[in-house]
Structure formats: C-alpha cells, structure tokens
Coordinates of C-alpha atoms and ligand atoms in Angstrom, one line a residue:
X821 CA 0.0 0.0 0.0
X822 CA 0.9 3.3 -0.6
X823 CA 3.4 5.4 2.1
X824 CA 4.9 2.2 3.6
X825 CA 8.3 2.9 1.4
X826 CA 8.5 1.2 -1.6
X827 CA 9.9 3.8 -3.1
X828 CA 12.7 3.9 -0.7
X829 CA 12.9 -0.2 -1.1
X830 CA 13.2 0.4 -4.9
X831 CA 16.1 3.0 -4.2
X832 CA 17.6 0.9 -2.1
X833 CA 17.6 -2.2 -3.8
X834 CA 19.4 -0.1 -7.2
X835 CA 21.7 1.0 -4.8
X836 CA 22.7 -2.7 -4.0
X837 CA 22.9 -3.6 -7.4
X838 CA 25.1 0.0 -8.2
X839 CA 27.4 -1.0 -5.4
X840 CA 27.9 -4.6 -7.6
X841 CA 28.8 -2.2 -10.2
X842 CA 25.7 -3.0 -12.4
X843 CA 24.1 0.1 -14.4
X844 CA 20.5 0.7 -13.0
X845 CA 17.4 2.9 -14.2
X846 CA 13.9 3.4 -12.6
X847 CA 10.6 3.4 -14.3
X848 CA 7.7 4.6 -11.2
X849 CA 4.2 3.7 -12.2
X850 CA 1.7 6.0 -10.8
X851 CA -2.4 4.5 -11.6
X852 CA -3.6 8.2 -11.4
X853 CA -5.6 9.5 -14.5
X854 CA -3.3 13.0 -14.2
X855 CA -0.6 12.7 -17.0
X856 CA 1.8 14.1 -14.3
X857 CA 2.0 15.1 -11.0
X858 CA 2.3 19.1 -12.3
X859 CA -1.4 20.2 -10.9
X860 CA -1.1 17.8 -7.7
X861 CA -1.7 19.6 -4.5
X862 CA 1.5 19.1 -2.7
X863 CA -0.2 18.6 1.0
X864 CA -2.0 15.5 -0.2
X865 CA 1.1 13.7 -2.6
X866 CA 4.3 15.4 -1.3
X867 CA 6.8 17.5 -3.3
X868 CA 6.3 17.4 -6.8
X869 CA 9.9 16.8 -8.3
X870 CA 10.8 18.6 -11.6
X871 CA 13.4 16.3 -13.5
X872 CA 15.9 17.6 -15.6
X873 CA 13.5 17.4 -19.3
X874 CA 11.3 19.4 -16.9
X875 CA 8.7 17.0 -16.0
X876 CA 6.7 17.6 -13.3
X877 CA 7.1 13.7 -11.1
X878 CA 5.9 12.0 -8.0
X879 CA 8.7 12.2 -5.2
X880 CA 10.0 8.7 -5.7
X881 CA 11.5 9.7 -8.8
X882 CA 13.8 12.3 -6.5
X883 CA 14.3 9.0 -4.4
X884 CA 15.7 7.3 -7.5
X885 CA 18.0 10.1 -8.6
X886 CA 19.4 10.6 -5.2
X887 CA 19.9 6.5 -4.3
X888 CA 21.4 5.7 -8.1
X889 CA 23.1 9.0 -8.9
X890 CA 21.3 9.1 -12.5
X891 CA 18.9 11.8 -14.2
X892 CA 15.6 10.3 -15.0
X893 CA 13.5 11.7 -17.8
X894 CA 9.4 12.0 -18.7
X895 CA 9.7 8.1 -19.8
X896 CA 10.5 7.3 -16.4
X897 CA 7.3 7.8 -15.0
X898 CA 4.0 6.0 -16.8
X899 CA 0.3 7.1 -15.6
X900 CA -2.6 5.8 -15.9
X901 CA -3.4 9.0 -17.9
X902 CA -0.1 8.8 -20.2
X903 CA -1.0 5.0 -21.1
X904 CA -4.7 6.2 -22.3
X905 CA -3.7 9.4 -24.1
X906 CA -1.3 7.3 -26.3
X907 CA -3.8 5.1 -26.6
X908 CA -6.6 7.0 -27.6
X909 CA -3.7 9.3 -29.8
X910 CA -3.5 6.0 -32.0
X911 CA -6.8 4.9 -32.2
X912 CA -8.1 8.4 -33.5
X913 CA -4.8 8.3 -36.3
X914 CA -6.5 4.9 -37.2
X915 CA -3.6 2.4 -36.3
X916 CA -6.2 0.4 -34.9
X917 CA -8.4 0.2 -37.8
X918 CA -11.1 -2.6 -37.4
X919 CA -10.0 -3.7 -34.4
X920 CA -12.3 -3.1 -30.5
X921 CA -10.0 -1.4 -28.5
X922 CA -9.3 -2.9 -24.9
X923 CA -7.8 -2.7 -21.8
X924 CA -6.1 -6.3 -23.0
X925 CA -3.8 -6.4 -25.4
X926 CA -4.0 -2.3 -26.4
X927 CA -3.4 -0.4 -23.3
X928 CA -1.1 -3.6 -22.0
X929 CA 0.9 -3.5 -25.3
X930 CA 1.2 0.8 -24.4
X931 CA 2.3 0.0 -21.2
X932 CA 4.7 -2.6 -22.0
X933 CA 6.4 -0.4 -25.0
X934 CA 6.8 2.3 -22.0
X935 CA 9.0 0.2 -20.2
X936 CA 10.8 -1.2 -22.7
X937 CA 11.1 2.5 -23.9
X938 CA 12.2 3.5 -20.0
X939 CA 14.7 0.4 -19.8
X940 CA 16.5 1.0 -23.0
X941 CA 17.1 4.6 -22.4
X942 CA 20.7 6.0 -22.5
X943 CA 21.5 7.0 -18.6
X944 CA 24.8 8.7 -19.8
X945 CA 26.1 9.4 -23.0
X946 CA 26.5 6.2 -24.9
X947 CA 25.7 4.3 -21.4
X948 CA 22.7 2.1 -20.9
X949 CA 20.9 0.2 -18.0
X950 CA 22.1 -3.6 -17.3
X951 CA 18.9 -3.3 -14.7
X952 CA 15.8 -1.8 -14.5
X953 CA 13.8 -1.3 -12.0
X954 CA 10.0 -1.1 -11.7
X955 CA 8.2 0.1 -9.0
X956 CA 4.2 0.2 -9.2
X957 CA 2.6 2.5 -6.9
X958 CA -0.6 2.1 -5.0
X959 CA -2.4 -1.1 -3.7
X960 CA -2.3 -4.4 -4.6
X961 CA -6.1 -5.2 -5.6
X962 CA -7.0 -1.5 -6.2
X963 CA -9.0 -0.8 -9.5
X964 CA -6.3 1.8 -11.0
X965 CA -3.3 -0.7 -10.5
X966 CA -4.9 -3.8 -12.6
X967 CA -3.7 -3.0 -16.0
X968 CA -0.4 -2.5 -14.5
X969 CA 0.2 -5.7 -12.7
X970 CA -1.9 -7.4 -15.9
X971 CA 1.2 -6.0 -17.7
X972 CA 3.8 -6.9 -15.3
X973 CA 2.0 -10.8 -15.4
X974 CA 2.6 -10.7 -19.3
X975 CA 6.1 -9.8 -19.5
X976 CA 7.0 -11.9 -16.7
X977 CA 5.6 -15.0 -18.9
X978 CA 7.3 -13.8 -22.1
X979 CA 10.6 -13.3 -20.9
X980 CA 13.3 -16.0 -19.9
X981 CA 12.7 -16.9 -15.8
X982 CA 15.6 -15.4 -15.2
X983 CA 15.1 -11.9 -16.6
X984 CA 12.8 -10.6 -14.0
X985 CA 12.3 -10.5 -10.3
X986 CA 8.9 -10.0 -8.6
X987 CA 9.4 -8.2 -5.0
X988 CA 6.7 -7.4 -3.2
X989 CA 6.5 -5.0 -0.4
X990 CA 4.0 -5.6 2.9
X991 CA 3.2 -4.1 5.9
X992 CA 3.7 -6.1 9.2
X993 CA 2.5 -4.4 12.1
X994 CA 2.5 -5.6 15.4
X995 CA -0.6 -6.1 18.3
X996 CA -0.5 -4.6 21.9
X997 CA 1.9 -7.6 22.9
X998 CA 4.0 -7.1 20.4
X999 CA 3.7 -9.5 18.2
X1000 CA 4.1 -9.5 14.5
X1001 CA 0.7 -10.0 12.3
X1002 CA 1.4 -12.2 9.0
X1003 CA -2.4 -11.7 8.2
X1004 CA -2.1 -9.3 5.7
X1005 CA 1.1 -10.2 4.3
X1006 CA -0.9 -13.5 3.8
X1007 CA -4.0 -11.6 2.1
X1008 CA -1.9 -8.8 0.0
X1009 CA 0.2 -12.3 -1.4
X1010 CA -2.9 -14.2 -2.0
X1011 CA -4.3 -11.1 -4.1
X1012 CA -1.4 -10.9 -6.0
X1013 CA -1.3 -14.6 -6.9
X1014 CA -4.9 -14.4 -8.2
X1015 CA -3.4 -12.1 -10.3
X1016 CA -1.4 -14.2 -11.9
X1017 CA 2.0 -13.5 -10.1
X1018 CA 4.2 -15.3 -7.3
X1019 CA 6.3 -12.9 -5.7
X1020 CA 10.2 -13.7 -5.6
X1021 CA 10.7 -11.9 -2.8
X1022 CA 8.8 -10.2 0.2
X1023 CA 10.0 -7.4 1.7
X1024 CA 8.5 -7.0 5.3
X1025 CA 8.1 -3.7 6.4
X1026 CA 8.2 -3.3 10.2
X1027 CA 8.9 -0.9 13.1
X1028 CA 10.3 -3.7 14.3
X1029 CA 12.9 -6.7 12.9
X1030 CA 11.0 -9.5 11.6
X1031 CA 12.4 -12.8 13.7
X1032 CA 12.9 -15.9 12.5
X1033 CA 9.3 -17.1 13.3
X1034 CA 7.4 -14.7 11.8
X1035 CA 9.6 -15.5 8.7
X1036 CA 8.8 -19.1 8.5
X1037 CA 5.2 -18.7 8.8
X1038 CA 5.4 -16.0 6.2
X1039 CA 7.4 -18.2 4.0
X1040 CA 5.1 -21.3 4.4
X1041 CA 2.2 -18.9 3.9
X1042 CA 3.3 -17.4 0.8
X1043 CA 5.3 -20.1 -1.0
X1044 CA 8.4 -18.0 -0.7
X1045 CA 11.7 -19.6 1.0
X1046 CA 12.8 -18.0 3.9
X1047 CA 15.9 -16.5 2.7
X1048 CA 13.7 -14.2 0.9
X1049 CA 11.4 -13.1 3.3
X1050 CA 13.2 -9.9 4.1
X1051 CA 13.0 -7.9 7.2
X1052 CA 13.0 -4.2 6.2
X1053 CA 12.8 -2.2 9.9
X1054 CA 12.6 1.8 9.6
X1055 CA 15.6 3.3 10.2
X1056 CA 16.4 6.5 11.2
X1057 CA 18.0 7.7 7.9
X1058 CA 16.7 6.3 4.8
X1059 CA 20.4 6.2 3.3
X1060 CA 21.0 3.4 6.1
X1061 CA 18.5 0.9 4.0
X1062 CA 20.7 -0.3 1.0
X1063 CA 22.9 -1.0 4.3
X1064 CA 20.3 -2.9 6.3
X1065 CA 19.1 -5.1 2.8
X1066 CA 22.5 -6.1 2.2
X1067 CA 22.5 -7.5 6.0
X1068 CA 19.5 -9.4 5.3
X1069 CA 20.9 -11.0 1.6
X1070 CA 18.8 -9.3 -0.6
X1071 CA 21.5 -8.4 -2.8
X1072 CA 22.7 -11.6 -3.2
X1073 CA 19.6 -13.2 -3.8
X1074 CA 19.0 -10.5 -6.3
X1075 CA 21.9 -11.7 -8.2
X1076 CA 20.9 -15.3 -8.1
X1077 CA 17.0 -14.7 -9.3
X1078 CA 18.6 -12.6 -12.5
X1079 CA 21.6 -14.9 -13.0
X1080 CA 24.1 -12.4 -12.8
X1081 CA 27.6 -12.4 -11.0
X1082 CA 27.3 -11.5 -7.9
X1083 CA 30.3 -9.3 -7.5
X1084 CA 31.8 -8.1 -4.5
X1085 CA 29.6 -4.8 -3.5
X1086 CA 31.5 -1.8 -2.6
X1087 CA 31.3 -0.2 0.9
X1088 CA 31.7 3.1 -0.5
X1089 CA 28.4 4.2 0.0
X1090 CA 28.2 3.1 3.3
X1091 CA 30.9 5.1 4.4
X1092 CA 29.5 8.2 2.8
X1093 CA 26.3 8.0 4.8
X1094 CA 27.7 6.5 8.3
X1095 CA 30.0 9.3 8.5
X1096 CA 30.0 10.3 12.1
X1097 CA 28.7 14.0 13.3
X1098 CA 31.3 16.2 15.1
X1099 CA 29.1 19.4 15.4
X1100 CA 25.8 20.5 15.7
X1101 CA 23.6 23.5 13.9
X1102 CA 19.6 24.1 13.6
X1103 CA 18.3 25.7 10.6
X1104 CA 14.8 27.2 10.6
X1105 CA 12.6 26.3 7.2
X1106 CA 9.6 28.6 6.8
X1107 CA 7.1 26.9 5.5
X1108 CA 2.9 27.4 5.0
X1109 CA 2.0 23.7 4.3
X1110 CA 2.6 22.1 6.9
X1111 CA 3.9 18.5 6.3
X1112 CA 7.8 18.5 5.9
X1113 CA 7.2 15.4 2.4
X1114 CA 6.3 19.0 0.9
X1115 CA 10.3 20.3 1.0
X1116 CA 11.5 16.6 0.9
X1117 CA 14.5 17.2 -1.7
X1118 CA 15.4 20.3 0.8
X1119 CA 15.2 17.9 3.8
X1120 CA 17.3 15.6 1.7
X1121 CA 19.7 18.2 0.6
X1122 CA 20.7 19.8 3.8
X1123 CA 21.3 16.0 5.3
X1124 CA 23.6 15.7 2.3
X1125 CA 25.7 18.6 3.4
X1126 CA 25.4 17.8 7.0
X1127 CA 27.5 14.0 5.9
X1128 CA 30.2 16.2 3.9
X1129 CA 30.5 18.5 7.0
X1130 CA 30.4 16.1 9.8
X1131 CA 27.4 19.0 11.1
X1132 CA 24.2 16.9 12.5
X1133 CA 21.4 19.7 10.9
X1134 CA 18.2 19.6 13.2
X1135 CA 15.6 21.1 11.2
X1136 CA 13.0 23.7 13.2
X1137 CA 9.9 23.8 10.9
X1138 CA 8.2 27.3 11.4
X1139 CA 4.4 28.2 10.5
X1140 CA 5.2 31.4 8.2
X1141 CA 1.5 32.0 10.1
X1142 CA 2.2 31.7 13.3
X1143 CA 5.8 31.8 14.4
X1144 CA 7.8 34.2 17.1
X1145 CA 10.3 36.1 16.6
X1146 CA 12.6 34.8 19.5
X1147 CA 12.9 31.8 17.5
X1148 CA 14.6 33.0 14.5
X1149 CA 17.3 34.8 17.0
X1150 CA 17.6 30.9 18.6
X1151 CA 18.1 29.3 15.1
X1152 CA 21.4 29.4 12.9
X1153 CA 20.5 30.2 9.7
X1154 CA 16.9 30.8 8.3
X1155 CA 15.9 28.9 4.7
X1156 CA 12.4 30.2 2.6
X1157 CA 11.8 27.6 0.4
X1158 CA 9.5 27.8 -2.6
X1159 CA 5.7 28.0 -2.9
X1160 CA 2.6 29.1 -4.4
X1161 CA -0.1 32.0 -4.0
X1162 CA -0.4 34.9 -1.8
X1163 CA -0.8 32.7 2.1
X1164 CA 2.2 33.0 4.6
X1165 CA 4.1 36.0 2.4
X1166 CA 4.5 38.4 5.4
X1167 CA 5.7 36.1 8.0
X1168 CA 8.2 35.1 5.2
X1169 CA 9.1 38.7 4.3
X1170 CA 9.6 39.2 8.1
X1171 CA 12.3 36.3 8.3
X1172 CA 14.0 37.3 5.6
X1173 CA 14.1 41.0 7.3
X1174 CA 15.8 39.5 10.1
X1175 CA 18.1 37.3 8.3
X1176 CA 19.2 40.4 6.6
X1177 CA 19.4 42.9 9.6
X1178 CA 21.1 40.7 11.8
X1179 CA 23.7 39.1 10.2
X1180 CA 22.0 35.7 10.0
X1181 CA 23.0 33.0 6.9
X1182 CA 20.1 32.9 4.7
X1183 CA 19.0 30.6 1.7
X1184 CA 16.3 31.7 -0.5
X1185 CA 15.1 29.3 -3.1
X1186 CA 12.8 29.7 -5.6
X1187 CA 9.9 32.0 -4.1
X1188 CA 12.1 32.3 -1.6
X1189 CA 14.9 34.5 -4.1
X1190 CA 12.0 36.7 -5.2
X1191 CA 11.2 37.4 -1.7
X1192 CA 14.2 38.6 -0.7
X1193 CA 14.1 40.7 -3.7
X1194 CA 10.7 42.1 -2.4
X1195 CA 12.2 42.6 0.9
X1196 CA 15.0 44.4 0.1
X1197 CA 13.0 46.5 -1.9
X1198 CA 10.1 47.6 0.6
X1199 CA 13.2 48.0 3.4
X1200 CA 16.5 49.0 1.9
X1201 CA 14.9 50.8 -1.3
X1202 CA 11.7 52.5 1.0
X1203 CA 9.4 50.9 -2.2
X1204 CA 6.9 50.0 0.4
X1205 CA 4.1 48.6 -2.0
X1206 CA 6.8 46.1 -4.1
X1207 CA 5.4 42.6 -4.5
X1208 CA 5.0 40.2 -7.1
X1209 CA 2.6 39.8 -9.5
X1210 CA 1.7 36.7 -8.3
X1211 CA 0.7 38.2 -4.7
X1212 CA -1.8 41.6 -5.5
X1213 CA -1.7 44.7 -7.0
X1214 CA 1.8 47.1 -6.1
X1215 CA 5.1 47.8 -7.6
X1216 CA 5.8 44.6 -9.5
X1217 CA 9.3 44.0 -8.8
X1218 CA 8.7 40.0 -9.5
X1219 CA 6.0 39.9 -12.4
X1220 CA 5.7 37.9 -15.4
X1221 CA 7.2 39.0 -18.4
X1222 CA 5.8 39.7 -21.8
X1223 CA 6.8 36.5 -23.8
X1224 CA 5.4 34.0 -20.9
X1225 CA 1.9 36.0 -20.8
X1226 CA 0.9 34.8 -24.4
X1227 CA 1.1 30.8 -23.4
X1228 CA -2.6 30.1 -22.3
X1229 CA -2.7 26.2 -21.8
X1230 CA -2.3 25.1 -18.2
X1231 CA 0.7 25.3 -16.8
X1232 CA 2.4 26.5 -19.9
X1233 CA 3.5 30.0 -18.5
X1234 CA 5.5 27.7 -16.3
X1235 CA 9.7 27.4 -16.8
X1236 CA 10.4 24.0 -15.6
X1237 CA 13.1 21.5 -16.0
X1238 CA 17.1 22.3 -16.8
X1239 CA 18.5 26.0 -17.9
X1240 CA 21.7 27.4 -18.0
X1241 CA 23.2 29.7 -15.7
X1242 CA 25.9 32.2 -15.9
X1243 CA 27.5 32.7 -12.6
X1244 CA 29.6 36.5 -12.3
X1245 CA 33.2 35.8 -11.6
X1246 CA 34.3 36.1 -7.6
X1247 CA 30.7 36.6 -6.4
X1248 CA 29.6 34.4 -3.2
X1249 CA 28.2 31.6 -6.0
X1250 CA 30.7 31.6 -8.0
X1251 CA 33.2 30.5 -5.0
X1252 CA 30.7 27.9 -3.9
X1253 CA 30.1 26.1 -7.5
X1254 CA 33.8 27.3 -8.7
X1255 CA 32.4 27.5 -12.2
X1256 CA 30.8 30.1 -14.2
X1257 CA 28.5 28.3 -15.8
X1258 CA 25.7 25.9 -14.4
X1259 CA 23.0 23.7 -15.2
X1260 CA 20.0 23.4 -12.3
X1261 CA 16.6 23.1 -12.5
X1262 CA 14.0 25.1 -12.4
X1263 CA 9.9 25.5 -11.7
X1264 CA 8.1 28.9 -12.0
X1265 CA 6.2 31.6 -13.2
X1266 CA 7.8 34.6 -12.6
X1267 CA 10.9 36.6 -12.7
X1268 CA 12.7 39.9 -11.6
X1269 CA 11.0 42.5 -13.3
X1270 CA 14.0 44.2 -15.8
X1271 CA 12.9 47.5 -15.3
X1272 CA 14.2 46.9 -11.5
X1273 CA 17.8 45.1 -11.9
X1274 CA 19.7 48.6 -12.0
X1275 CA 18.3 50.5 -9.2
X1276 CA 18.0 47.3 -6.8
X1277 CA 21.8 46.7 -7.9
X1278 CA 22.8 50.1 -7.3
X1279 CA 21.3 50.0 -3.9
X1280 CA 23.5 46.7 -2.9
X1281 CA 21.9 43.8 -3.7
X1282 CA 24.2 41.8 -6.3
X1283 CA 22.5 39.9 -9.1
X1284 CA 25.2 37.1 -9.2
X1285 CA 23.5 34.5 -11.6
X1286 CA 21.5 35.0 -14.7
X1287 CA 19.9 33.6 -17.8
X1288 CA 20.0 36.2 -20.6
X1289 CA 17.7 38.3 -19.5
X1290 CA 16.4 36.7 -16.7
X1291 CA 18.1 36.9 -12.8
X1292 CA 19.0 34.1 -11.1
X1293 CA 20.6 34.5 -7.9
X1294 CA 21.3 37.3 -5.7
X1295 CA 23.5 37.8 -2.7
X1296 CA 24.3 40.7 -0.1
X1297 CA 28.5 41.3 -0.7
X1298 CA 28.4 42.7 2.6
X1299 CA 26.4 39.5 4.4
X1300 CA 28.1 37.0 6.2
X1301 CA 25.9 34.4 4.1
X1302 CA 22.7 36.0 2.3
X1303 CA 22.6 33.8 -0.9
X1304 CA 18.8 33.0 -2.8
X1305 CA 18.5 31.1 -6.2
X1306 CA 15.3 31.5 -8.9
X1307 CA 16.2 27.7 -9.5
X1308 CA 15.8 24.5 -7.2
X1309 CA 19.5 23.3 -6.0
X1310 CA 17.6 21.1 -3.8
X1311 CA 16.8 19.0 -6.5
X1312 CA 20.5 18.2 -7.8
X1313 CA 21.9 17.7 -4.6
X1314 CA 22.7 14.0 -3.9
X1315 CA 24.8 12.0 -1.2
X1316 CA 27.8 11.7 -3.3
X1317 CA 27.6 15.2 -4.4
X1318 CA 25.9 17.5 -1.9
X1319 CA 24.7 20.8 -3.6
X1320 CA 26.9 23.8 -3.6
X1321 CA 24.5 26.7 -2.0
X1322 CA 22.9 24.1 0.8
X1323 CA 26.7 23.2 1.4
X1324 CA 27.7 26.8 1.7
X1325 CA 24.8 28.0 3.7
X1326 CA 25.7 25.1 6.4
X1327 CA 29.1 26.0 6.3
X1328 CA 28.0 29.4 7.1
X1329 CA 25.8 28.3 9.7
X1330 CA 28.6 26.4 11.3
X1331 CA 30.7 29.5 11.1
X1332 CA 28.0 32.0 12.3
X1333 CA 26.7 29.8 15.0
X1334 CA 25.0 32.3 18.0
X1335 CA 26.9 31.8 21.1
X1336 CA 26.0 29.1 23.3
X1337 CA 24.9 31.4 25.6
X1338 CA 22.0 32.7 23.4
X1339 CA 20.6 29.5 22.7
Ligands
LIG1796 N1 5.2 31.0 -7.1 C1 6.5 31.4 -7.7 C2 6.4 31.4 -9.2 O1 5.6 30.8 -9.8 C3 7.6 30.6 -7.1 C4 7.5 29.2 -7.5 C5 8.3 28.3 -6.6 O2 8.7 28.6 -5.5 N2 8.5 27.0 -7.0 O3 7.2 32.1 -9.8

C-alpha cells in the first residue's frame, strides 16, 4: 500500500545492485488518470519533483536520482493517464483500424512499450541500463493498479525466468503484545497470486525486525523460501537501507534470481552516509504547508551537506503563520523555500528582514529568491508597496514577463526543467560552485522585473547568476551568508555530491553559530 516505502525499497535495492557495479534505471508507475503530478496539490502527494526534461514527477523519482546518482526523464514515469492518451492518440490516427480497442492487449501493449522505452534509455552518454527497475505505486487489488500488474504478469511470462524479479513489499505491524501480524502479508500475497504472479521476494516492512518465526510462517504462507522473506525495519536515515538489505541478503539473492555475477559490492556508500557528526547547527525552514514530504529534496539536501561537513542539521519547521520572533534569533541560519499564492508571504518577508538585519545566513530558493528581492525592496529601497505579481496589486518588482503572458494552456507559462546559468566571476556563487557556468533546474512563473535590476543593484543587492535576460541568484556582498537562487539546487543535490548553496549555507551556519549562551 501506498506510504509504507517502496519507493525507498526500490532505491535501495538499485543502490545494491550499483554497489555490484551493475548500471541501473527506474521506471515509477503511478495509476492516477493525471498525466503528471504538475497540478497535484502538494499537501496531499508530497513535493512534486521537476526532472531535468522538466517533468513535473511523484517524489520517488527524486528517491531514484538521489539513491542511483542518475537523471531520469518523462519516460520514467508511466500514468494511468499517459498509457490512455497514447492510446486514444493512436486509435483516433487509425492504427487500430477494425479492431475493439481494450484494456487487453492495447493499453497492456502501451504500457509494456513504456518500459521497454524506459529500460533502453541512455543513462549517460553512450551508457545504458544492465537493470531496470520497476516500482508500481498504489495497492495491490485496487482498481487503478490492474492494468499495470496485468502487464507486469505478461512480460513476466514472455521473458526467460531469469530476466525478472517479482518483489513485493508488505506491511507487518504488530498487536498490543507485540507480536508481528502475517495476516495481511498472507492476504496482499494471495491477491497478488490471483493475479497471476508469485512474488520472488517479500519485503517486510516493520517498526520492528521481523524474527525468525514470523519469517517461516510468512514463508510457508506465501510459497516464498525463507531466505527471501526480508526484514526491512525503519531506520532512522533512509540512506541506512541499501545498508540494512545487504545484512539481510537481498543483494545476493537478487543476483541469483537474475543470473548475474554477484560481484563483491562496494562499501563506498556506506561510508559516505555513516559518516559520524562532530558538530551540531539548527536551521529554521519557513514553510505554509505544513507536512515536511512537501520540501522533501530540501530535507534531503541539507542531510547531504550535513554527511560532507560532519554538522548533525536539526531542522526547526516554522508556521510562516504563526511563528515568534525569539525563535529566528535561537536558530542558525533561516531557509524560505518555494511556494505558491499569496498565504504565509509576510511572515516570510519578516524572516528574511531578520536574516538580513542581523547578520543571519540565509537561503532563498525559488519564491524564496524573489522574496528577498521584495524585501530588500520595501526595506533597503523605502518601495513599500513592491510585490510580485503573483501576490496583488503594487510595484511589481517580480511579475511575469511579456513572452510568458501569451502561453494560455495550463501550466504552460510555467519554466520547468534544466536551464543554464551564468555565474559572475568572484561573487559568493561563484566561489561555492567554482564554475561560471551551471546547469539546475528550475519551476516557475515569474521573474525579476528588468525595469528593477539597475536600481535594486545600485542599492546593494548583487545579481550574481543569470539567464539572458532573466536573474537568477542574488546575494548581499556585505552578508556573512545571504545567498537566494530562482532555480531548485535542492533537487540536484545528492549523497555523493551535496549541492553547492545548501553546502555553503551550512558552512555558514557552522561558522556564524550564536553563542551558546544565546541558545
Ligand atoms: N510562485 C512562484 C512562481 O511561480 C515561485 C514558484 C516556486 O517557488 N516554485 O514564480
């Protein structure tokens, strides 16, 4: 079922099979009608992560990219709605002519040629996948998923037995005594077998290790050997799980179900996420919607830079609604991540004030960068009615600009997906990326009104990073760490490479710590 962490499971078990120095791409299913998670409210699915072609994707797919260090692309993530548009595309150019079109073979066929499509595509220059991986989101048994695991059934006939692994993933909770339930293990297995499949593998998911008991009568239930009945506990740190599946064998029997070499895995990875914390800093994230799955690549990101400093970052979630000021003085560096509409702007504005004022390291990102553009310019420039477009009527210092305003379709005034960045020479960005030119990713509507840049420059705030016409970054020269990007570094940032401006700003916080006597 959905939010026990398959996705993380799927990570994980490409992270095994990258460690065996095997080449590994994703494909996430998602049974939704949506074609992609773009118009998904965020409080109800989590963080909706923009991939570098610019598709709008279900978390997971952030999961991948972080786990297996690759860039995934539109084809790696099939809908319900994708499957049908192609389908219906073809039928009204006639490819179907004569024939009743059906769920069986022609939205099957659609689904397989997806994943074949997924699997074969290049994951480097001239580099393809020896695996790939397919995770299918939702419920075994629900409606939406059928097709999907009618699909999986087919292909798993059609190829050679070794060619594909079926791992399922179940919840085992425990009763007041503490016991471990097989029940619905017993009853998600049994649905998938009328299905049509066996699983391989089951993957238990506990808060709790699964003993050796529990495994047996899961095993006997279930018609798969004890070896493979995996116990997957929840761990603190979901970079710790590829570590706790290799404990249990799941690599290894991996290997043996696809009859491939089984290699010796390499501990690199492990060491990269065990390193040990030697210090200690809490950054404050402002945020108006109120589960953290929202900012997961931020959450994700700052742990990233926490590893490569040795910092332990405790993360103090603040209600841009409702928050005091004593606690942005307690914190050690404040971070405005992005959002949508007009809610929660003032409280926002208001941290970014203080940031400013007192000397505070600051990360804007996204709304956050045209925020402290606003700021700056109701405060340091006196404009006292700038705003964005996005937020009312006022001196647009953030608006939209003339060639987005003619796209009408949904979503289509939107910039989303990889642009390039020039950085200026010896600004604060340019020392943390030590490059001039970038590639990030981006998701928005609105920019820096031109008619602004010279004046808000002249008055101090530095426009370090742009894109033609269009600002990108700006920083305070005279700030111990006031940095805020148009584009998403949260969403490049991964273990083995933590992002630059979430690595500075931690740094910074580090540096800038507040006495211990203030805390
Ligand atoms: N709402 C702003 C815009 O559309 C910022 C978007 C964001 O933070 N992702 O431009």
């Amino acid at each position: 079922m959905s939010g026990i962490g398959k996705g993380i499971i799927t990570a994980s078990i490409g992270r095994l099979f990258k460690n065996r120095q095997y080449e590994v791409t994703a494909v996430k299913i998602d049974p939704y009608i949506n074609i992609d998670a773009g118009t998904m409210n965020p409080t109800q699915h989590g963080e909706v992560f923009v991939l570098s072609d610019g598709t709008e994707v279900d978390l997971d797919l952030g999961n991948y990219e972080r786990f297996l260090d690759i860039n995934l692309t539109s084809a790696h993530n099939i809908t319900t709605g994708k499957v049908y548009q192609a389908v219906i595309e073809k039928e009204r150019k006639g490819n179907f002519l004569g024939e009743t079109v059906q769920i069986i073979p022609h939205i099957t066929n659609q689904i397989k040629e997806y994943i074949k499509e997924a699997a074969k595509k290049e994951i480097e220059l001239g580099k393809t996948a020896d695996i790939c991986l397919i995770e299918i989101g939702g419920t075994v048994g629900d409606i939406e998923s059928m097709p999907f695991l009618e699909t999986i059934r087919q292909m798993h006939s059609e190829l050679s037995p070794n060619d594909m692994a079926i791992v399922h993933v179940t919840l085992v909770p425990t009763d007041n005594m503490g016991e471990h339930k097989t029940k619905p293990s017993q009853h998600s297995v049994k649905t998938v077998r009328e299905l049509g499949l066996q699983p391989d593998i089951i993957v238990c998911r506990s808060d709790w290790v699964i003993g050796t008991n529990t495994k047996k009568k899961i095993s006997s239930f279930c018609d798969v050997p004890q070896h493979a009945i995996i116990s997957a506990v929840t761990v603190s740190d979901i970079y710790h799980v590829p570590m706790e599946m290799e404990k249990e064998g799941l690599g290894n029997i991996l290997c043996n179900l696809l009859n491939i070499k089984k290699r010796k895995p390499n501990t690199k990875w492990y060491r990269l996420v065990n390193k040990e914390y030697t210090d200690h800093i809490t950054i404050a994230i402002m945020s108006k919607y109120g589960t953290e799955d929202v900012h997961i690549s931020i959450k994700e990101a700052l742990k990233h830079s926490a590893r490569a400093l040795s910092t332990k970052i405790t993360i103090k979630w603040l209600d841009v609604e409702n928050y005091d000021e004593n606690e942005l003085a307690k914190v050690d560096g404040i971070l405005i991540p992005g959002g949508f509409g007009r809610r929660g702007i003032e409280g926002k504005l208001h941290a970014i004030q203080h940031a400013r004022i007192h000397g505070k390291p600051f990360l804007g990102l996204c709304l956050g960068f045209q925020l402290a553009v606003i700021e700056f310019s109701r405060n340091v420039l006196n404009w006292n009615d700038a705003t964005s477009e996005e937020i009312g009527p006022g001196t647009h210092v953030i608006a939209l600009l003339p060639e987005q305003e003619t796209v009408t379709t949904f979503g289509g005034t939107m910039r989303l997906g990889n642009c390039t960045i020039s950085l200026k020479p010896e600004t604060l960005v340019n020392r943390l990326y030590e490059k001039t030119t970038i590639v990030e990713r981006h998701r928005h509507r609105y920019e820096v009104n031109p008619d602004y840049i010279n004046k808000l420059e002249q008055a101090g705030l530095t426009f370090s990073g742009s894109c033609g016409n269009r600002m990108e970054v700006c920083e305070l020269p005279n700030h111990p760490f006031f940095l805020a990007t148009q584009f998403h570094p949260e969403l490049t940032s991964r273990p083995t490479q933590p992002s630059p401006p979430f690595l500075g700003f931690a740094n910074a916080c580090k540096k800038h710590k507040p006495s211990h006597g203030n805390r």
